[in-house]
Coordinates of C-alpha atoms and ligand atoms in Angstrom, one line a residue:
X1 CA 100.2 -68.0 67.3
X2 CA 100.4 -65.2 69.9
X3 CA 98.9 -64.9 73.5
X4 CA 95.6 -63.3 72.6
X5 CA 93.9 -61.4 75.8
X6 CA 90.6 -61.2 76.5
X7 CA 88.4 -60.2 79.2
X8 CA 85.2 -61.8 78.3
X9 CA 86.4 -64.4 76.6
X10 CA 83.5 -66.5 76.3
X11 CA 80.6 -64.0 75.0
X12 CA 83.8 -62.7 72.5
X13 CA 84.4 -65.8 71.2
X14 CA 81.0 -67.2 71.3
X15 CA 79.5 -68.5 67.8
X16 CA 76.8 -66.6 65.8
X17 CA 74.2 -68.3 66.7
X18 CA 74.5 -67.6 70.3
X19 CA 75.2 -64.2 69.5
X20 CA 72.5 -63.5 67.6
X21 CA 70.6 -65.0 70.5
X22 CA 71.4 -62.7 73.1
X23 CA 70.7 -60.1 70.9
X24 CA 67.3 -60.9 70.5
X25 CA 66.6 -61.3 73.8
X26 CA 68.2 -58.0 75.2
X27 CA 66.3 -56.7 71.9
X28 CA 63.1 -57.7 73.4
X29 CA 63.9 -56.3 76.7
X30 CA 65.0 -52.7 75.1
X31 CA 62.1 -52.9 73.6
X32 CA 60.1 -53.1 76.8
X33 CA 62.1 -49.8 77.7
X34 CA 62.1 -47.8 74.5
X35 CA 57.9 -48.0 75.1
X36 CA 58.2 -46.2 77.9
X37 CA 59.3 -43.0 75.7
X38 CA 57.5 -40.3 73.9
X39 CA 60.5 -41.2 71.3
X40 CA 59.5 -44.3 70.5
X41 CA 56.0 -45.6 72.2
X42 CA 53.9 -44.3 69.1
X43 CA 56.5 -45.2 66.3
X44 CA 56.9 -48.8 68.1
X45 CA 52.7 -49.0 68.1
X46 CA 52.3 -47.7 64.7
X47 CA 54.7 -50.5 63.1
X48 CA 52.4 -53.1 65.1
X49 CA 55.3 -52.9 67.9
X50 CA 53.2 -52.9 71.2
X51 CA 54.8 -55.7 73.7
X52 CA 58.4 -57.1 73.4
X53 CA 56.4 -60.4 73.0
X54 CA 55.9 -58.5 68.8
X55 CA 59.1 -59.1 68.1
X56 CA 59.7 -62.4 67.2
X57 CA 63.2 -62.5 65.4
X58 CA 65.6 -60.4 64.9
X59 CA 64.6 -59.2 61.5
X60 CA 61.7 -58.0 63.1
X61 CA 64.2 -55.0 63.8
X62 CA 63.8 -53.8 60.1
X63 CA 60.0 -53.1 61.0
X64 CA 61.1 -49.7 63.2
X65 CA 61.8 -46.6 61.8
X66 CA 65.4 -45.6 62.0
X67 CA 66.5 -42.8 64.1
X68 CA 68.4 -39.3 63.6
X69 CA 69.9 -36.9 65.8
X70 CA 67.2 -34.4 64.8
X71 CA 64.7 -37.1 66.4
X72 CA 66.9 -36.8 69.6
X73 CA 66.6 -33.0 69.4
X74 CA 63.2 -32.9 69.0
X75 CA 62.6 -35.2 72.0
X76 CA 65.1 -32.6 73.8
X77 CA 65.4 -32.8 77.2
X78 CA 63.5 -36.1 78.3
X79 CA 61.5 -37.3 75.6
X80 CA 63.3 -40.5 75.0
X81 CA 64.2 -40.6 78.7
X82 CA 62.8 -44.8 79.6
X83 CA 63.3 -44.2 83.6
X84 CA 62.3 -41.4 86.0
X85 CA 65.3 -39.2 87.0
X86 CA 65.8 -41.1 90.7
X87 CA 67.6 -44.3 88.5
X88 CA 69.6 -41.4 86.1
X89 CA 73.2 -40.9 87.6
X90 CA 74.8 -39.0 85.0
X91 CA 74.6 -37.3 81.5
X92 CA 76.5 -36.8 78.8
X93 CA 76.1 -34.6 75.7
X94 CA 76.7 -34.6 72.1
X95 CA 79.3 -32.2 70.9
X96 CA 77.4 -31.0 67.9
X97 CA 78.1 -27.5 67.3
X98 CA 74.9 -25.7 66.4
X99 CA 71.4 -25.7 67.9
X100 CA 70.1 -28.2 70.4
X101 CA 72.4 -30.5 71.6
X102 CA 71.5 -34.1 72.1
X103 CA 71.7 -35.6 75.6
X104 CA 72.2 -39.2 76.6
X105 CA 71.1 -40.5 80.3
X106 CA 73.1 -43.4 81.8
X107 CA 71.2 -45.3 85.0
X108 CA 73.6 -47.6 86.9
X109 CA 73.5 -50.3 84.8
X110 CA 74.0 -48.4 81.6
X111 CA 77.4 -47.2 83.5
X112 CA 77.9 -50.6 84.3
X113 CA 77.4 -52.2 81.3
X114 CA 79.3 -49.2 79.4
X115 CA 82.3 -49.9 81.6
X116 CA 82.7 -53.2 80.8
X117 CA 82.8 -52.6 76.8
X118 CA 85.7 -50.1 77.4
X119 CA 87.5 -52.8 80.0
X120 CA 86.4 -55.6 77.0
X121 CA 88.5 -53.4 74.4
X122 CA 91.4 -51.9 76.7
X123 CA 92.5 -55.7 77.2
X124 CA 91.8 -56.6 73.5
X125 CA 94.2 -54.1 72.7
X126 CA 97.1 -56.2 74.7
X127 CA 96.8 -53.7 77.6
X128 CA 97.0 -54.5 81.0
X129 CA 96.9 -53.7 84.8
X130 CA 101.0 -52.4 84.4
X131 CA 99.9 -50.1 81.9
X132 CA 100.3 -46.4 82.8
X133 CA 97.0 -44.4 81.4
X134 CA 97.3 -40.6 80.1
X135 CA 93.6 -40.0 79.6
X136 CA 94.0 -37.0 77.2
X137 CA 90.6 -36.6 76.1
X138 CA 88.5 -34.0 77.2
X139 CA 86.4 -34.5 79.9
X140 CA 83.2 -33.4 80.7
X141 CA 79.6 -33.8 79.1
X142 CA 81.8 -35.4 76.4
X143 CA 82.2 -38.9 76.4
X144 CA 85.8 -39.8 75.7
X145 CA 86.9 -38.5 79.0
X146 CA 84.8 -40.5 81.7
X147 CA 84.0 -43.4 79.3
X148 CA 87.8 -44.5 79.0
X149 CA 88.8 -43.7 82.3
X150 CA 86.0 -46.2 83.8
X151 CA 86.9 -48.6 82.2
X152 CA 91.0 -48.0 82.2
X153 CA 90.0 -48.7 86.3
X154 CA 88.7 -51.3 85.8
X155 CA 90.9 -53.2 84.1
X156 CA 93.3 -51.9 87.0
X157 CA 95.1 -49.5 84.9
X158 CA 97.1 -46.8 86.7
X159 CA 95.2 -43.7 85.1
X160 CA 96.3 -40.6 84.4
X161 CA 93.3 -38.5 83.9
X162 CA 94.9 -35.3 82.9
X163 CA 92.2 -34.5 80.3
X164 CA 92.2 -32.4 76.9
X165 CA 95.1 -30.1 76.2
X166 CA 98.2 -28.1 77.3
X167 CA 100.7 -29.9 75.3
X168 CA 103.8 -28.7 77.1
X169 CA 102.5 -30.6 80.5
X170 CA 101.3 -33.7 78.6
X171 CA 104.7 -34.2 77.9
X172 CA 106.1 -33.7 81.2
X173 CA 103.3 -36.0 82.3
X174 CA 104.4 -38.9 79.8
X175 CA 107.9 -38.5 80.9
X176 CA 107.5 -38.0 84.7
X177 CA 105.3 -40.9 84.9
X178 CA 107.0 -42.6 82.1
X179 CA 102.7 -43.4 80.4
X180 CA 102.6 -46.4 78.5
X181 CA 99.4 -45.7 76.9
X182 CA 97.5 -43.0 75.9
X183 CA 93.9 -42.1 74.8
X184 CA 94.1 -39.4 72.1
X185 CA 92.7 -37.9 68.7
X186 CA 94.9 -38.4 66.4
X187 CA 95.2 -34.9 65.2
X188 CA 96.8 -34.0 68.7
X189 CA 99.0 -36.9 69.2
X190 CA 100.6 -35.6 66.2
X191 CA 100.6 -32.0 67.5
X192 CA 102.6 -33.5 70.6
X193 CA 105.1 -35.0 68.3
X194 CA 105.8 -31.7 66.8
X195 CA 106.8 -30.5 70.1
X196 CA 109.1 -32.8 72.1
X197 CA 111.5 -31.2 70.7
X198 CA 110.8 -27.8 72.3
X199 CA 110.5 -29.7 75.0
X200 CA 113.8 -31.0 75.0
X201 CA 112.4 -34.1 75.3
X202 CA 113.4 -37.5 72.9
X203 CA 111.6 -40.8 72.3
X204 CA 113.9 -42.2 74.1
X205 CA 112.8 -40.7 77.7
X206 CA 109.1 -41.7 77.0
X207 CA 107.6 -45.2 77.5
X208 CA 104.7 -45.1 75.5
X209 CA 104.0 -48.5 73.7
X210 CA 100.4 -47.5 73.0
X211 CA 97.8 -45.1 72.0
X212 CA 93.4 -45.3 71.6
X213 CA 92.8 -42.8 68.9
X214 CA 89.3 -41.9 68.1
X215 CA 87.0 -39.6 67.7
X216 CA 87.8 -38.1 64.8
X217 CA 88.0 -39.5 61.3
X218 CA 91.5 -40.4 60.3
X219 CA 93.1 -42.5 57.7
X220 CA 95.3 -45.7 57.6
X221 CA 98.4 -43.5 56.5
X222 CA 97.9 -41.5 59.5
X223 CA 97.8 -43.8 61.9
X224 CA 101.2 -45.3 60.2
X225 CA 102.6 -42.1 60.4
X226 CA 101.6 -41.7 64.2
X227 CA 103.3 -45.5 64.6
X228 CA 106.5 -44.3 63.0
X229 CA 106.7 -41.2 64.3
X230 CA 106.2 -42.2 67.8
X231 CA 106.9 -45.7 67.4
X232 CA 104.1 -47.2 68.6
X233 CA 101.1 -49.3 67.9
X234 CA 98.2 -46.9 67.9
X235 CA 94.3 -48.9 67.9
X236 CA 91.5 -47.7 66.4
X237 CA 88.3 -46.5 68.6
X238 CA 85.2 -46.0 67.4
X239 CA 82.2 -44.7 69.4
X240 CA 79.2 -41.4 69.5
X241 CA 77.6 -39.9 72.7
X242 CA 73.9 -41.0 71.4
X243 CA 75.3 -44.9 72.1
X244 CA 77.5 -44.4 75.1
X245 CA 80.2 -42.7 73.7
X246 CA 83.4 -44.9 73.0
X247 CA 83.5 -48.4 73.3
X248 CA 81.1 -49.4 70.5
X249 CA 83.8 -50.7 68.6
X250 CA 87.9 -51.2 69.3
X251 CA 90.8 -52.9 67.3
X252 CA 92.2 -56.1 68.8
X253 CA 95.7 -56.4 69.0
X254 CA 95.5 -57.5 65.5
X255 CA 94.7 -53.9 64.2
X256 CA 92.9 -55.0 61.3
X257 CA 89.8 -52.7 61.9
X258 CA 87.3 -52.9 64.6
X259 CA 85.3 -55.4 66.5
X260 CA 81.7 -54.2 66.8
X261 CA 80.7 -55.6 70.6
X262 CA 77.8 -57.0 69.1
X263 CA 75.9 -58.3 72.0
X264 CA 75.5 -54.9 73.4
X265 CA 74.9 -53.5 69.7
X266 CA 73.3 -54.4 66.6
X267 CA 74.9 -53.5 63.8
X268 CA 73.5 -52.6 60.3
X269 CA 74.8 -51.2 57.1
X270 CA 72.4 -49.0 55.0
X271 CA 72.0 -47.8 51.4
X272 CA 71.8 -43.9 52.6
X273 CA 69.8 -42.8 50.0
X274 CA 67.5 -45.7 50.2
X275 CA 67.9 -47.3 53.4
X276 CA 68.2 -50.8 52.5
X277 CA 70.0 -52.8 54.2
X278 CA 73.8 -53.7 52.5
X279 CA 75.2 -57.1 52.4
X280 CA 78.3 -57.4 54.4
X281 CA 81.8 -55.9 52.7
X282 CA 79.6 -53.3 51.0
X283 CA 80.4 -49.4 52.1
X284 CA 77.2 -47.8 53.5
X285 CA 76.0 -45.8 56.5
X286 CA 76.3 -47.3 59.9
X287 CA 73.0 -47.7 61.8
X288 CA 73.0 -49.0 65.5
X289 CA 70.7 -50.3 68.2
X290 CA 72.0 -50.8 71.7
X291 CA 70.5 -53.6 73.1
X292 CA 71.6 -53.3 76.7
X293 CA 70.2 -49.5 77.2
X294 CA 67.8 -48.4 80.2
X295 CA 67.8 -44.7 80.7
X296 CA 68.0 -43.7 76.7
X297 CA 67.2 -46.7 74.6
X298 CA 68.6 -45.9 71.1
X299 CA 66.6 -48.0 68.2
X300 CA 68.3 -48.4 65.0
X301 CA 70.3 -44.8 65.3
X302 CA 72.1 -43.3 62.0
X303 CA 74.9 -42.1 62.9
X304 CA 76.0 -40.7 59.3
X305 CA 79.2 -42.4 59.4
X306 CA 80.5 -44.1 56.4
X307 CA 82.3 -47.9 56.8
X308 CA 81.6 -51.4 56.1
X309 CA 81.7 -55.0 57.8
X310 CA 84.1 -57.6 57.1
X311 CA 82.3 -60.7 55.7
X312 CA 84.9 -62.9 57.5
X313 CA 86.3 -63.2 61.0
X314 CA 89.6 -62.1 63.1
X315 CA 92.6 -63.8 63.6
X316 CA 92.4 -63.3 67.1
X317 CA 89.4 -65.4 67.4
X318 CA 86.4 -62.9 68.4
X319 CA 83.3 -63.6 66.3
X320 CA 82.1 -60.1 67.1
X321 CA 82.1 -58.8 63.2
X322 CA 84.7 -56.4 62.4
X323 CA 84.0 -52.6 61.2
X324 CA 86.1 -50.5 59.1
X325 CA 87.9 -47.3 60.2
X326 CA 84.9 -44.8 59.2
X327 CA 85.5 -43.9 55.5
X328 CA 84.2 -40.7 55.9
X329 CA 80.6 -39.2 56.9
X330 CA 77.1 -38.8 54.9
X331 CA 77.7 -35.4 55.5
X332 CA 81.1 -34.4 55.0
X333 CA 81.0 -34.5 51.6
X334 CA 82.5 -31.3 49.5
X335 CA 81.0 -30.4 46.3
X336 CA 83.5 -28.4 44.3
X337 CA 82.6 -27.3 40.9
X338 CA 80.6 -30.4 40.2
X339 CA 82.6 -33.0 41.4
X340 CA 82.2 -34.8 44.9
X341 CA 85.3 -34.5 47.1
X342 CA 85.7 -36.3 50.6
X343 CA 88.0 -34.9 52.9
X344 CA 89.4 -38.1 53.7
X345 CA 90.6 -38.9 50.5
X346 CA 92.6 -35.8 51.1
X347 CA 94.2 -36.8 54.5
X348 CA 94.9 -40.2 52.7
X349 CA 97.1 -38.9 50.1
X350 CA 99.1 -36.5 52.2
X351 CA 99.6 -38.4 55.4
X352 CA 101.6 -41.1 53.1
X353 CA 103.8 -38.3 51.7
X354 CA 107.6 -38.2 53.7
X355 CA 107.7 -34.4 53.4
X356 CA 104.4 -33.4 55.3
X357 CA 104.7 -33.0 58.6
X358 CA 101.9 -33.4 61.0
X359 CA 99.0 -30.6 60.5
X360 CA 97.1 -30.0 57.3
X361 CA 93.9 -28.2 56.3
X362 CA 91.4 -28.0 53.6
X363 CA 90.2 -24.7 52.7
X364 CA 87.4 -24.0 50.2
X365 CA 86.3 -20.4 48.7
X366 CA 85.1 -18.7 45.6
X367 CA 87.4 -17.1 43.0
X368 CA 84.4 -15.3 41.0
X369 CA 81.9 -18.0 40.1
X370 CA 83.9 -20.6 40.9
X371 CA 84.9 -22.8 43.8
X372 CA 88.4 -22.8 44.8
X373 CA 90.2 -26.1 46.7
X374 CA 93.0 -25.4 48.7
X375 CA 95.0 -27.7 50.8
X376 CA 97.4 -26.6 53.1
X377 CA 100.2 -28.4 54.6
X378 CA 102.8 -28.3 57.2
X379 CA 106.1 -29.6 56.2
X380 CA 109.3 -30.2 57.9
X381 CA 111.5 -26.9 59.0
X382 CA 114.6 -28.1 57.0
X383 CA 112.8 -28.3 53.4
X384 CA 112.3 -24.3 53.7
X385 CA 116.1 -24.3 54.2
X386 CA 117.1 -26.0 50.8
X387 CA 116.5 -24.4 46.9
X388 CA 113.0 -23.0 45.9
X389 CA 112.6 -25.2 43.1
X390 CA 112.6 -28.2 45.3
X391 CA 109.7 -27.0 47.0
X392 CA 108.5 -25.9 43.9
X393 CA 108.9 -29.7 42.8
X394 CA 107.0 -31.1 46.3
X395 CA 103.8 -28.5 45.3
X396 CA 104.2 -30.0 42.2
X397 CA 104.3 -34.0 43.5
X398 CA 101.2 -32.9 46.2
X399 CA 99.2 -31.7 43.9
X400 CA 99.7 -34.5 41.2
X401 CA 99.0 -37.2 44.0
X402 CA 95.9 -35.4 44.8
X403 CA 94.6 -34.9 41.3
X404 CA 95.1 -38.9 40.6
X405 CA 92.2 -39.5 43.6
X406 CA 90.0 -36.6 43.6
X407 CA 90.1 -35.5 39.8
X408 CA 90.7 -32.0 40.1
X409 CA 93.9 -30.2 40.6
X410 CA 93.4 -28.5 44.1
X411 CA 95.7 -25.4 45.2
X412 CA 98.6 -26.1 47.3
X413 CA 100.1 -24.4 49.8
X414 CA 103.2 -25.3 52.1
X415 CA 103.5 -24.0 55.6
X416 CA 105.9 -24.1 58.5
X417 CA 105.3 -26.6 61.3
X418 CA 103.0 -24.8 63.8
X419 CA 101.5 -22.2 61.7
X420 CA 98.1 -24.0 61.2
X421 CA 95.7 -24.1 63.7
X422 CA 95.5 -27.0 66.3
X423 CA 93.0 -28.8 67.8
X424 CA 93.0 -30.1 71.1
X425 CA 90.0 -32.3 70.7
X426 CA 88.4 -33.0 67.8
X427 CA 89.9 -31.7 64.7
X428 CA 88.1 -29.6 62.3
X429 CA 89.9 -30.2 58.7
X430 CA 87.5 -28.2 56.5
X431 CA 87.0 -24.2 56.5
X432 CA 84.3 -23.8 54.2
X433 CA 84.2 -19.9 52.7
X434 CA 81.8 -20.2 50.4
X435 CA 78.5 -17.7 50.7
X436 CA 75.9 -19.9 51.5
X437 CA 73.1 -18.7 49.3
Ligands
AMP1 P1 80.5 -37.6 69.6 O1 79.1 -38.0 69.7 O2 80.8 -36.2 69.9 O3 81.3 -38.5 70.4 O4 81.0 -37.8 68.1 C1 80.8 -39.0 67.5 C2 81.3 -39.0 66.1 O5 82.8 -38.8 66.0 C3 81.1 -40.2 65.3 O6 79.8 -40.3 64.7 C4 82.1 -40.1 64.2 O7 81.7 -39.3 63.1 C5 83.3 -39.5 64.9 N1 84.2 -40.6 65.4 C6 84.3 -41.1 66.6 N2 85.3 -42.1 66.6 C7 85.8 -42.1 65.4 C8 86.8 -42.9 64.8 N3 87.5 -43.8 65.4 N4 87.1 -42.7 63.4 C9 86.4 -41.8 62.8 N5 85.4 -41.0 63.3 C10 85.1 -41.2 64.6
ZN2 ZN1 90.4 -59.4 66.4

């Protein structure tokens, strides 16, 4: 059996029961909060929610009406704010794209309480206080920058918090400083792979033993390849702005998916067409109430992201339930010609595939009436060197793989390493060309 770490051991060990105890007390207590709101005081009173003293067990929870991110925008800038702006010290934002953006107050406690979830999963991970932290996430109203970094501290890390971007001093960084540990997407660990070698740099003058990769949805052959490639142990991290940011849920050192910290969240799985409530080990939309919020209580939030829970426990010993890596998002979802294509089915297939290097994209158009798939990949310099047919033969292999799990033969195209665009935070996998009519 191997020396397991923890830093809370008791509440992350503790049995259901007690679990679900805590949980229905800090529910209570949220409750108490979330009634201060314009959010939530009239949804809480029309549900016969009008005291914490109404809830009486914690399936009372399925009374209140779930939550979306256009209920956060509506309530845009303070209407689900629980505290007057004297107890706010800081805010963060969502990264969403278009329109209003969501924003999420933290009083000192919600820092507090935040900080401790990241220190909770830094040490689960087999991290310690020797550790040498690269923080390369962005920082800034986004949360994988500050969140991490807290907690890295205080767990007694030394951090590194270079932030988002420029590759070529990242590098330097991880060798002058010989980092341990990083905290990355995926995407751009990847990216840095593809160019130590500009840098003149091997594996062999880096230290890294470790990398936290979030925020992005990646698949299980990715983070293999990420291992191999840069032969580490990479750990999944799962977290959104409207519930802190990071830290909702982190692999152990087990890295056999992610514990939810479930006394700080309750964590359901819904039907998303119907919204009932799924059975553990069946794939639905994650839904989440944060049970130890102040400034922004959050009540049963959807965050569109599509997983499921594992019906039994950890080898490492934490009861906290265990999510899956996120399977893909309510949203995400690509109709072409009929037939429903996720893009991480996609990333599944190729990552696993020896040829491809690291950087891929899925491009979608219209070839008359019809919708046109095309994936692009990056594969290694020296295959461009060899005979045409054998890259005539890989197209070939690609697109067969595909077609066996999306059912329709996409396009294929094969590019140089470098010549697709890169992300340095968060992804984006899918150009979409299609007129939207
Ligand atoms: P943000 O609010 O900008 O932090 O974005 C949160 C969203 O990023 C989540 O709802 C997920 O869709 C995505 N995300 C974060 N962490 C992961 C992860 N480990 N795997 C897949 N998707 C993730
Ligand atoms: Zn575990």
């Amino acid at each position: 059996m191997m020396d397991i770490p923890f830093w809370s051991r008791e509440i992350e060990t503790a049995e259901r029961s007690r679990i679900e105890q805590i949980q229905l007390e800090r529910l209570r207590d949220t409750i108490g909060w979330a009634l201060k709101t314009n959010l939530y005081r009239r949804r809480l009173t029309q549900v016969g929610i009008g005291s914490p003293d109404d809830v009486k067990s914690l399936a009372d929870l399925r009374r209140i009406p779930f939550t979306t991110k256009d209920d956060l925008r509506v309530s845009f800038p303070k209407g689900h704010l629980a505290v007057g702006m004297t107890d706010v010290i800081r805010v963060h934002s969502s990264s969403g794209t278009t329109g209003i953006p969501t924003v999420i107050y933290y009083a000192r406690q919600d820092l507090d309480n935040w900080t401790d979830l990241l220190a909770r999963s830094i040490v689960a991970t087999g991290a310690t206080s020797s550790d040498i932290f690269q923080n390369m996430m962005t920082y800034g109203l986004f949360t994988g920058g500050l969140g991490l970094h807290y907690g890295a501290e205080r767990v007694g890390l030394t951090v590194i918090p270079i932030g988002g971007g420029n590759t070529k001093r990242q590098i330097q960084v991880m060798k002058d400083f010989q980092t341990t540990v990083v905290h990355v997407t995926p995407s751009y660990l990847l990216h840095i792979h593809s160019k130590l070698g500009e840098e003149g740099i091997e594996l062999k003058d880096l230290a890294l033993r470790k990398a936290f990769i979030g925020a992005e949805p990646h698949s299980e052959n990715t983070r293999r390849k990420l291992q191999d490639l840069m032969r580490i142990d990479a750990y999944n991290s799962y977290g959104l702005s409207e519930l802190n940011g990071p830290g909702v849920a982190f692999e152990c050192v087990c890295k056999k998916d992610m514990h939810v910290w479930e006394d700080a969240f309750i964590v359901e799985i819904i039907d998303p067409q119907t919204g009932e409530v799924l059975p553990d080990g069946q794939e639905g939309e994650v839904v989440l109430t944060n049970v130890v919020r102040r400034a922004t209580p959050i009540l049963r939030y959807r965050t569109r992201d599509l997983a499921f829970l594992h019906p039994q426990g950890c080898d490492c010993g934490r009861t906290h339930r265990r999510l899956s890596r996120i399977l893909g998002r309510t949203d995400d979802m690509l109709i072409i010609n009929g037939v429903n294509v996720f893009p991480s089915q996609i990333e599944e297939k190729i990552m696993k595939i020896p040829e491809v290097a690291t950087n891929y994209q899925i491009h979608v158009d219209k070839k008359g009436a019809l919708d046109r798939l095309t994936v692009k990949v990056e594969i290694y310099p020296k295959l461009f060197l060899g005979e045409v047919s054998k890259l005539e033969a890989l197209k070939h292999r690609i697109v067969e793989e595909l077609k066996a799990s999306i059912t329709i033969s996409p396009g294929v195209e094969l590019h140089e390493p470098g010549s697709l665009p890169v992300y340095e935070g968060k992804a984006k996998r899918v150009v979409d060309e299609r007129p939207k009519d």
